[in-house]
Amino acid sequence: MTRKTGKKRGGSKPKPKPQTETPPSSSLPNSVSPPPSVEPPEEAPIDVLPVDVIPNIFRRLSLVDLLRAALACHRWCRVAARCLPRAAPLLGYFFHPVKTAQPPHIHQRDPTRYDAVFAPLDASSPRLSLDFAPDASRFELHDCHQGLLLLEPTVWVPRMILPRLLVLDPATHRRALLWPPPRDTVPDDHRWRRSRYYVGSALLSRAHPSKLCFEVVCFTIDGGHPRAWVASFDNDQCRWRALPLAEHVLVDFDPYWFETRGVHAAGKMYWHICNSSRVLELDLATLHFSYLLPPAALPGHHFKYRMGETPDGRLCVVTVENELMQRWVRGGGDTSDNGWVVEQEMDISKVYDTVPGLPKDRIRRKQSIMVMDVDVGQKWKLFIEMLGYGTYSFDCKTRKLDRLATKGGKEYGHPICAYFLAWPPAFLAQA
């Protein structure tokens, strides 16, 4: 009997093996969920640069771009602070334009008064103006210090009265109008009011460049002695205080001969006295007055000299009388003259020969040429006025003479205020 092979009828097919499907991760319990795939964050392109490369980049930025970079993050702020120059940067100059008097009327000033304008130092400097303060047209420049401008009114005010003062911050467009001090600022003011003579004012200090907080000092002669008046401005409030008379300093001449504008130099203020062999000194730390004698050997007989500051911060006296430029600094020794020694001396007669139309006769030149000031922004330069022939900047290093003229054909008027950007202290503290 043969056995049949094959499938049995009614037999079942072999069951396939069950295949387990992985459910979606959302349906799995937390304990068995697969770890998420975390990709490392991509670094910013500039963060992959070496640490010493970023300061090199920042040093090539303009001042405006450097300040913008400092606002990006704390790290950049610290790096930018280390790239800043320790001295505040010079942005340009504020001045009142004037018309040049033509010979033979070189001693006659143009009565037309022009509003103060700003001349930027270079193409990267911001274009500042005083348009944010319309009332500035009724005032004239008097001082510039720590990013602030001090202006006094153009209208005549009796010299026994302290005038209103306008303080402007061209960088932030802030302004403050200071009214005269109250009558009770000096307890026995009735004794001095009739003999008082107001000389001038100056910016004393600035507490914080990021806000309008400053002090102004005014200078009067009361009863033949100088007195300092200090106005402290903070939170839109002004407080005046009057210091005691400097009785050890006697003003035995008409106060009219004081120049109204002082000079900031070596941490002190100096007021020149016309046709005098001495200047009045005010120590800004102690607010004490004293007289200072310039060198007795200064050339000329009309005391045409100016106090100033050297590039390294020392007090100096400069003159250009008799076609001879001299710079004196404080020093002792056998060659000392009233505590001064000659640091630099040069014959500039050939430099004057390059000025168009300037007389060749030395006597006529002497009558026309005088030093205006030491350039506060570039202290190796002098401002020289040649009556009837323009205003010039003289570089004591290169002996180059550049005329200071505006595009409209006018000249830079006196004073020429060097304007520096005031660094915020919190920004510098990170350096």
Coordinates of C-alpha atoms in Angstrom, one line a residue:
M1 CA 0.0 0.0 0.0
T2 CA 1.5 3.1 -1.1
R3 CA 1.6 6.2 1.1
K4 CA 0.4 9.4 -0.5
T5 CA 2.3 12.5 0.1
G6 CA 1.1 16.1 -0.1
K7 CA -1.0 18.5 1.8
K8 CA -3.7 17.2 3.9
R9 CA -7.1 18.3 3.1
G10 CA -8.4 20.7 5.6
G11 CA -5.0 21.3 7.0
S12 CA -4.0 24.8 8.2
K13 CA -1.2 26.9 6.7
P14 CA 1.8 27.5 8.9
K15 CA 1.4 30.7 11.0
P16 CA 3.8 33.5 10.2
K17 CA 5.9 34.7 13.0
P18 CA 4.5 37.8 14.6
Q19 CA 6.3 41.1 13.8
T20 CA 6.4 43.7 16.5
E21 CA 6.1 47.3 15.3
T22 CA 7.7 50.1 17.2
P23 CA 5.0 52.4 18.3
P24 CA 5.5 56.1 18.0
S25 CA 7.5 57.8 20.7
S26 CA 4.5 59.7 21.9
S27 CA 2.8 56.4 22.8
L28 CA 5.8 55.1 24.8
P29 CA 6.0 55.6 28.5
N30 CA 8.6 58.2 29.6
S31 CA 10.8 55.5 31.1
V32 CA 11.4 53.8 27.7
S33 CA 11.5 56.9 25.4
P34 CA 14.6 57.1 23.3
P35 CA 17.0 59.9 24.2
P36 CA 16.4 63.0 22.0
S37 CA 19.1 63.8 19.5
V38 CA 20.8 67.1 20.7
E39 CA 23.0 68.9 18.3
P40 CA 25.7 71.2 19.6
P41 CA 24.8 74.9 19.1
E42 CA 26.6 76.6 16.3
E43 CA 29.0 79.4 17.5
A44 CA 28.8 82.9 16.1
P45 CA 31.4 83.5 13.4
I46 CA 33.2 86.1 15.4
D47 CA 33.3 83.8 18.5
V48 CA 35.5 81.3 16.8
L49 CA 38.2 83.8 16.3
P50 CA 41.2 83.8 18.6
V51 CA 40.9 86.0 21.7
D52 CA 43.7 88.3 20.5
V53 CA 42.2 88.9 17.1
I54 CA 39.0 90.7 18.2
P55 CA 40.9 93.7 19.8
N56 CA 42.9 94.1 16.6
I57 CA 39.6 94.4 14.7
F58 CA 38.2 96.8 17.2
R59 CA 41.3 99.0 17.0
R60 CA 40.6 99.6 13.3
L61 CA 37.1 100.8 13.9
S62 CA 36.1 104.4 14.0
L63 CA 35.0 105.8 17.4
V64 CA 31.4 105.7 16.5
D65 CA 31.5 102.1 15.3
L66 CA 33.6 101.2 18.4
L67 CA 30.9 102.5 20.7
R68 CA 28.2 100.6 18.8
A69 CA 30.2 97.4 19.1
A70 CA 30.5 98.0 22.9
L71 CA 26.7 97.9 23.2
A72 CA 26.4 94.5 21.6
C73 CA 27.3 92.4 24.7
H74 CA 29.3 92.5 28.0
R75 CA 32.2 90.7 26.4
W76 CA 32.5 93.2 23.6
C77 CA 32.1 96.1 26.0
R78 CA 35.1 94.9 28.0
V79 CA 37.2 94.4 24.8
A80 CA 36.1 97.8 23.4
A81 CA 37.1 99.5 26.7
R82 CA 40.6 98.2 26.4
C83 CA 40.8 99.5 22.8
L84 CA 39.9 103.1 23.8
P85 CA 42.6 105.8 24.0
R86 CA 43.0 106.9 27.6
A87 CA 42.4 110.5 26.5
A88 CA 39.0 111.4 25.3
P89 CA 38.9 111.7 21.5
L90 CA 38.9 115.1 19.8
L91 CA 35.9 115.5 17.5
G92 CA 36.4 119.0 16.2
Y93 CA 36.1 122.7 17.1
F94 CA 33.3 125.1 17.9
F95 CA 33.7 128.8 17.1
H96 CA 31.9 131.9 15.9
P97 CA 32.8 132.8 12.3
V98 CA 34.0 136.3 11.7
K99 CA 34.8 138.3 8.6
T100 CA 38.4 139.2 8.0
A101 CA 39.1 142.9 8.2
Q102 CA 40.9 144.2 5.2
P103 CA 43.8 146.7 5.4
P104 CA 44.0 149.5 6.3
H105 CA 41.0 148.7 8.6
I106 CA 42.7 145.7 10.3
H107 CA 41.8 146.9 13.8
Q108 CA 38.1 147.3 13.1
R109 CA 36.0 144.3 13.9
D110 CA 33.0 143.3 11.8
P111 CA 29.9 144.2 14.0
T112 CA 28.0 141.3 12.4
R113 CA 27.7 138.4 14.8
Y114 CA 27.3 134.9 13.6
D115 CA 26.0 131.8 15.5
A116 CA 28.5 129.3 16.7
V117 CA 29.3 126.4 14.2
F118 CA 31.2 123.2 14.4
A119 CA 34.1 122.1 12.3
P120 CA 34.7 118.3 12.4
L121 CA 38.3 117.1 12.8
D122 CA 38.0 114.6 9.9
A123 CA 35.5 112.7 7.8
S124 CA 34.8 110.1 10.5
S125 CA 33.9 112.8 13.1
P126 CA 30.1 113.4 13.7
R127 CA 28.6 116.6 12.4
L128 CA 27.5 118.3 15.5
S129 CA 25.5 121.5 15.8
L130 CA 23.6 123.7 18.3
D131 CA 20.4 123.5 16.4
F132 CA 18.8 121.6 19.3
A133 CA 19.0 124.8 21.4
P134 CA 17.3 127.6 19.5
D135 CA 18.1 130.1 22.3
A136 CA 21.8 129.5 21.8
S137 CA 21.7 132.3 19.1
R138 CA 21.3 134.8 22.0
F139 CA 24.5 133.5 23.7
E140 CA 28.2 133.3 22.7
L141 CA 30.8 130.7 23.4
H142 CA 32.7 131.2 26.6
D143 CA 34.2 127.8 27.6
C144 CA 34.4 124.2 26.6
H145 CA 35.4 121.4 29.0
Q146 CA 34.6 117.6 29.4
G147 CA 32.1 117.5 26.5
L148 CA 30.1 120.6 27.6
L149 CA 29.9 124.1 26.2
L150 CA 29.4 127.1 28.4
L151 CA 27.8 130.2 26.8
E152 CA 27.1 133.7 28.1
P153 CA 24.5 136.2 26.9
T154 CA 25.3 138.6 24.1
V155 CA 23.2 141.4 25.6
W156 CA 24.9 143.8 27.9
V157 CA 24.6 143.1 31.6
P158 CA 25.8 145.4 34.4
R159 CA 29.2 144.1 35.6
M160 CA 28.0 144.0 39.2
I161 CA 25.4 141.3 38.3
L162 CA 26.2 137.7 37.5
P163 CA 24.6 136.8 34.1
R164 CA 22.5 133.8 33.1
L165 CA 24.6 130.9 31.8
L166 CA 23.7 128.4 29.2
V167 CA 25.3 124.9 29.3
L168 CA 25.0 122.6 26.3
D169 CA 25.9 119.0 25.6
P170 CA 26.1 118.8 21.8
A171 CA 26.6 115.0 21.9
T172 CA 23.4 114.2 23.8
H173 CA 21.4 117.4 23.0
R174 CA 20.9 118.2 26.6
R175 CA 20.8 121.8 27.9
A176 CA 20.6 123.7 31.2
L177 CA 19.9 127.4 31.8
L178 CA 21.5 128.6 35.0
W179 CA 19.9 131.7 36.6
P180 CA 22.0 134.2 38.7
P181 CA 22.6 133.2 42.4
P182 CA 20.0 134.5 44.9
R183 CA 20.8 137.6 46.9
D184 CA 21.2 135.7 50.1
T185 CA 24.0 133.5 48.7
V186 CA 26.5 135.9 50.5
P187 CA 25.1 136.8 54.0
D188 CA 26.6 140.4 54.0
D189 CA 26.2 140.9 50.2
H190 CA 25.1 144.5 50.7
R191 CA 28.7 145.4 51.6
W192 CA 30.1 144.2 48.3
R193 CA 27.3 144.6 45.7
R194 CA 28.2 148.1 44.7
S195 CA 31.9 147.4 44.3
R196 CA 31.4 144.0 42.6
Y197 CA 32.8 143.5 39.2
Y198 CA 31.9 140.3 37.3
V199 CA 34.9 139.0 35.3
G200 CA 33.9 135.7 33.8
S201 CA 32.9 132.0 34.2
A202 CA 34.3 128.6 33.4
L203 CA 33.3 124.9 33.5
L204 CA 34.7 123.5 36.7
S205 CA 33.9 119.7 36.6
R206 CA 31.5 117.1 35.4
A207 CA 30.4 114.3 37.7
H208 CA 29.0 111.9 35.1
P209 CA 29.3 112.3 31.3
S210 CA 26.2 110.2 30.7
K211 CA 24.0 112.7 32.3
L212 CA 23.9 116.5 32.8
C213 CA 25.6 116.8 36.2
F214 CA 28.3 119.5 36.4
E215 CA 29.7 122.5 38.3
V216 CA 30.4 126.0 37.0
V217 CA 32.7 128.6 38.6
C218 CA 32.1 132.3 38.3
F219 CA 34.8 134.9 39.1
T220 CA 34.1 138.4 40.6
I221 CA 36.1 141.1 42.2
D222 CA 34.5 142.2 45.5
G223 CA 36.1 145.2 47.2
G224 CA 39.4 144.7 45.5
H225 CA 39.7 140.9 46.2
P226 CA 38.6 137.9 44.0
R227 CA 35.7 135.7 45.0
A228 CA 34.6 132.4 43.4
W229 CA 31.0 131.5 43.0
V230 CA 30.2 127.8 42.3
A231 CA 26.9 126.5 40.7
S232 CA 26.2 122.8 41.1
F233 CA 23.7 121.4 38.7
D234 CA 22.1 118.0 39.2
N235 CA 18.6 116.5 38.5
D236 CA 17.5 119.8 36.8
Q237 CA 18.3 121.8 40.0
C238 CA 20.9 124.4 40.5
R239 CA 22.5 125.3 43.8
W240 CA 24.8 128.2 44.3
R241 CA 27.4 128.8 46.9
A242 CA 29.9 131.7 47.4
L243 CA 33.4 131.2 48.7
P244 CA 35.0 133.6 51.1
L245 CA 37.0 136.5 49.6
A246 CA 40.6 135.7 48.8
E247 CA 41.9 138.6 50.9
H248 CA 45.6 137.6 50.4
V249 CA 45.2 138.5 46.7
L250 CA 44.8 142.3 46.0
V251 CA 43.5 143.5 42.7
D252 CA 45.1 147.0 42.7
F253 CA 44.1 147.8 39.1
D254 CA 40.9 148.3 37.2
P255 CA 39.2 144.9 36.8
Y256 CA 38.3 145.9 33.3
W257 CA 41.8 144.7 32.2
F258 CA 41.0 141.1 33.1
E259 CA 40.2 138.9 30.1
T260 CA 36.8 137.4 30.5
R261 CA 37.7 133.9 29.3
G262 CA 40.0 131.7 31.4
V263 CA 42.3 129.0 30.2
H264 CA 42.3 125.4 31.4
A265 CA 45.8 124.1 31.9
A266 CA 47.5 121.5 34.2
G267 CA 44.4 121.2 36.4
K268 CA 44.1 124.9 37.0
M269 CA 42.4 128.0 35.5
Y270 CA 44.3 131.1 34.4
W271 CA 42.9 134.5 33.6
H272 CA 45.2 136.8 31.6
I273 CA 45.5 140.5 32.4
C274 CA 45.9 142.9 29.5
N275 CA 49.3 144.7 29.6
S276 CA 50.3 143.0 32.7
S277 CA 53.3 140.8 33.7
R278 CA 51.2 138.4 35.8
V279 CA 48.2 136.1 35.5
L280 CA 45.6 135.2 38.0
E281 CA 45.6 131.5 38.9
L282 CA 42.7 129.5 40.3
D283 CA 43.4 126.0 41.7
L284 CA 40.4 123.9 40.7
A285 CA 40.9 121.4 43.6
T286 CA 41.0 124.0 46.4
L287 CA 39.4 127.0 44.6
H288 CA 42.3 129.2 46.0
F289 CA 43.4 132.3 44.0
S290 CA 47.0 133.4 43.5
Y291 CA 49.1 135.4 41.1
L292 CA 51.6 133.7 38.8
L293 CA 54.5 135.5 37.1
P294 CA 55.5 134.6 33.5
P295 CA 59.2 134.6 32.4
A296 CA 60.6 138.1 32.7
A297 CA 62.7 137.5 29.5
L298 CA 59.7 137.1 27.2
P299 CA 60.3 139.1 24.0
G300 CA 58.2 142.2 23.3
H301 CA 56.9 144.9 25.6
H302 CA 53.1 144.3 25.4
F303 CA 53.1 141.0 27.2
K304 CA 51.6 139.1 24.3
Y305 CA 51.8 135.6 25.7
R306 CA 49.4 132.8 26.4
M307 CA 49.2 130.2 29.1
G308 CA 48.7 126.6 28.0
E309 CA 49.5 123.0 28.4
T310 CA 52.2 120.8 26.7
P311 CA 51.2 117.4 25.1
D312 CA 52.4 115.6 28.2
G313 CA 50.2 117.8 30.5
R314 CA 52.7 120.4 31.9
L315 CA 52.0 124.0 32.3
C316 CA 53.6 126.3 29.6
V317 CA 53.8 129.8 28.3
V318 CA 54.0 130.5 24.6
T319 CA 54.7 133.6 22.5
V320 CA 55.4 134.5 18.9
E321 CA 56.7 138.1 19.4
N322 CA 59.5 139.5 17.2
E323 CA 59.1 136.5 14.8
L324 CA 60.4 134.2 17.5
M325 CA 58.3 131.3 18.8
Q326 CA 59.1 130.4 22.4
R327 CA 57.7 127.7 24.7
W328 CA 58.5 128.0 28.4
V329 CA 57.8 125.3 30.9
R330 CA 58.1 125.1 34.7
G331 CA 61.6 124.3 35.9
G332 CA 64.4 125.3 38.2
G333 CA 68.2 125.6 38.0
D334 CA 70.6 128.3 37.1
T335 CA 68.7 129.1 33.9
S336 CA 65.3 129.5 35.6
D337 CA 63.4 132.7 35.0
N338 CA 60.6 133.1 37.6
G339 CA 60.5 129.4 37.8
W340 CA 60.4 128.9 34.0
V341 CA 62.9 127.5 31.5
V342 CA 62.9 127.6 27.6
E343 CA 61.9 124.2 26.2
Q344 CA 61.5 125.2 22.5
E345 CA 62.6 128.2 20.5
M346 CA 62.5 128.8 16.7
D347 CA 62.8 131.6 14.2
I348 CA 59.5 131.7 12.2
S349 CA 60.2 134.7 10.0
K350 CA 60.4 132.5 6.9
V351 CA 57.1 130.9 7.9
Y352 CA 55.5 134.3 7.9
D353 CA 56.8 134.9 4.4
T354 CA 54.4 132.3 3.1
V355 CA 51.4 134.3 4.2
P356 CA 49.9 136.1 1.1
G357 CA 50.0 139.9 1.5
L358 CA 51.7 140.0 4.9
P359 CA 53.9 143.0 5.2
K360 CA 57.7 142.3 4.9
D361 CA 58.5 145.1 7.3
R362 CA 59.1 143.6 10.8
I363 CA 57.6 146.6 12.6
R364 CA 54.3 146.3 10.7
R365 CA 54.3 142.6 11.2
K366 CA 54.8 143.0 14.9
Q367 CA 51.7 145.2 15.0
S368 CA 49.6 142.6 13.1
I369 CA 50.6 139.2 14.6
M370 CA 49.7 137.8 18.0
V371 CA 49.2 134.4 19.5
M372 CA 45.6 133.6 20.3
D373 CA 45.9 130.4 22.3
V374 CA 47.5 127.0 22.5
D375 CA 45.4 124.4 20.6
V376 CA 43.8 122.4 23.4
G377 CA 42.9 119.6 21.0
Q378 CA 46.4 119.3 19.5
K379 CA 48.7 120.9 22.0
W380 CA 51.7 121.0 19.7
K381 CA 49.9 123.6 17.7
L382 CA 49.2 127.3 18.2
F383 CA 46.4 129.6 17.0
I384 CA 47.9 132.8 15.6
E385 CA 45.9 135.8 14.5
M386 CA 47.2 138.1 11.8
L387 CA 45.0 141.1 11.8
G388 CA 43.8 141.7 8.3
Y389 CA 45.4 138.6 7.0
G390 CA 43.5 135.7 8.6
T391 CA 43.6 133.3 11.5
Y392 CA 46.2 130.4 11.3
S393 CA 47.2 127.2 13.0
F394 CA 50.9 126.8 13.4
D395 CA 52.4 123.3 13.9
C396 CA 55.4 123.5 16.1
K397 CA 56.6 120.1 14.9
T398 CA 56.5 120.6 11.1
R399 CA 56.6 124.4 11.1
K400 CA 53.6 124.4 8.8
L401 CA 51.1 127.3 8.8
D402 CA 47.5 126.5 7.9
R403 CA 44.8 129.1 7.4
L404 CA 41.6 128.5 9.4
A405 CA 38.8 129.6 7.1
T406 CA 35.3 128.4 6.5
K407 CA 33.7 127.4 3.2
G408 CA 31.8 130.7 3.2
G409 CA 35.0 132.7 3.2
K410 CA 35.0 133.7 6.9
E411 CA 37.6 133.1 9.6
Y412 CA 37.6 131.2 12.8
G413 CA 36.7 133.7 15.5
H414 CA 38.0 133.7 19.1
P415 CA 37.6 131.5 21.1
I416 CA 38.3 128.3 19.1
C417 CA 36.9 125.6 21.4
A418 CA 38.3 122.1 21.0
Y419 CA 35.4 119.6 21.6
F420 CA 36.2 116.2 23.1
L421 CA 33.9 113.3 23.5
A422 CA 33.4 112.6 27.2
W423 CA 33.8 108.9 27.9
P424 CA 31.2 107.5 30.4
P425 CA 33.1 106.5 33.6
A426 CA 31.3 103.1 33.8
F427 CA 32.5 102.3 30.3
L428 CA 36.1 103.2 31.1
A429 CA 36.0 101.3 34.4
Q430 CA 36.0 98.0 32.5
A431 CA 39.3 98.7 30.9

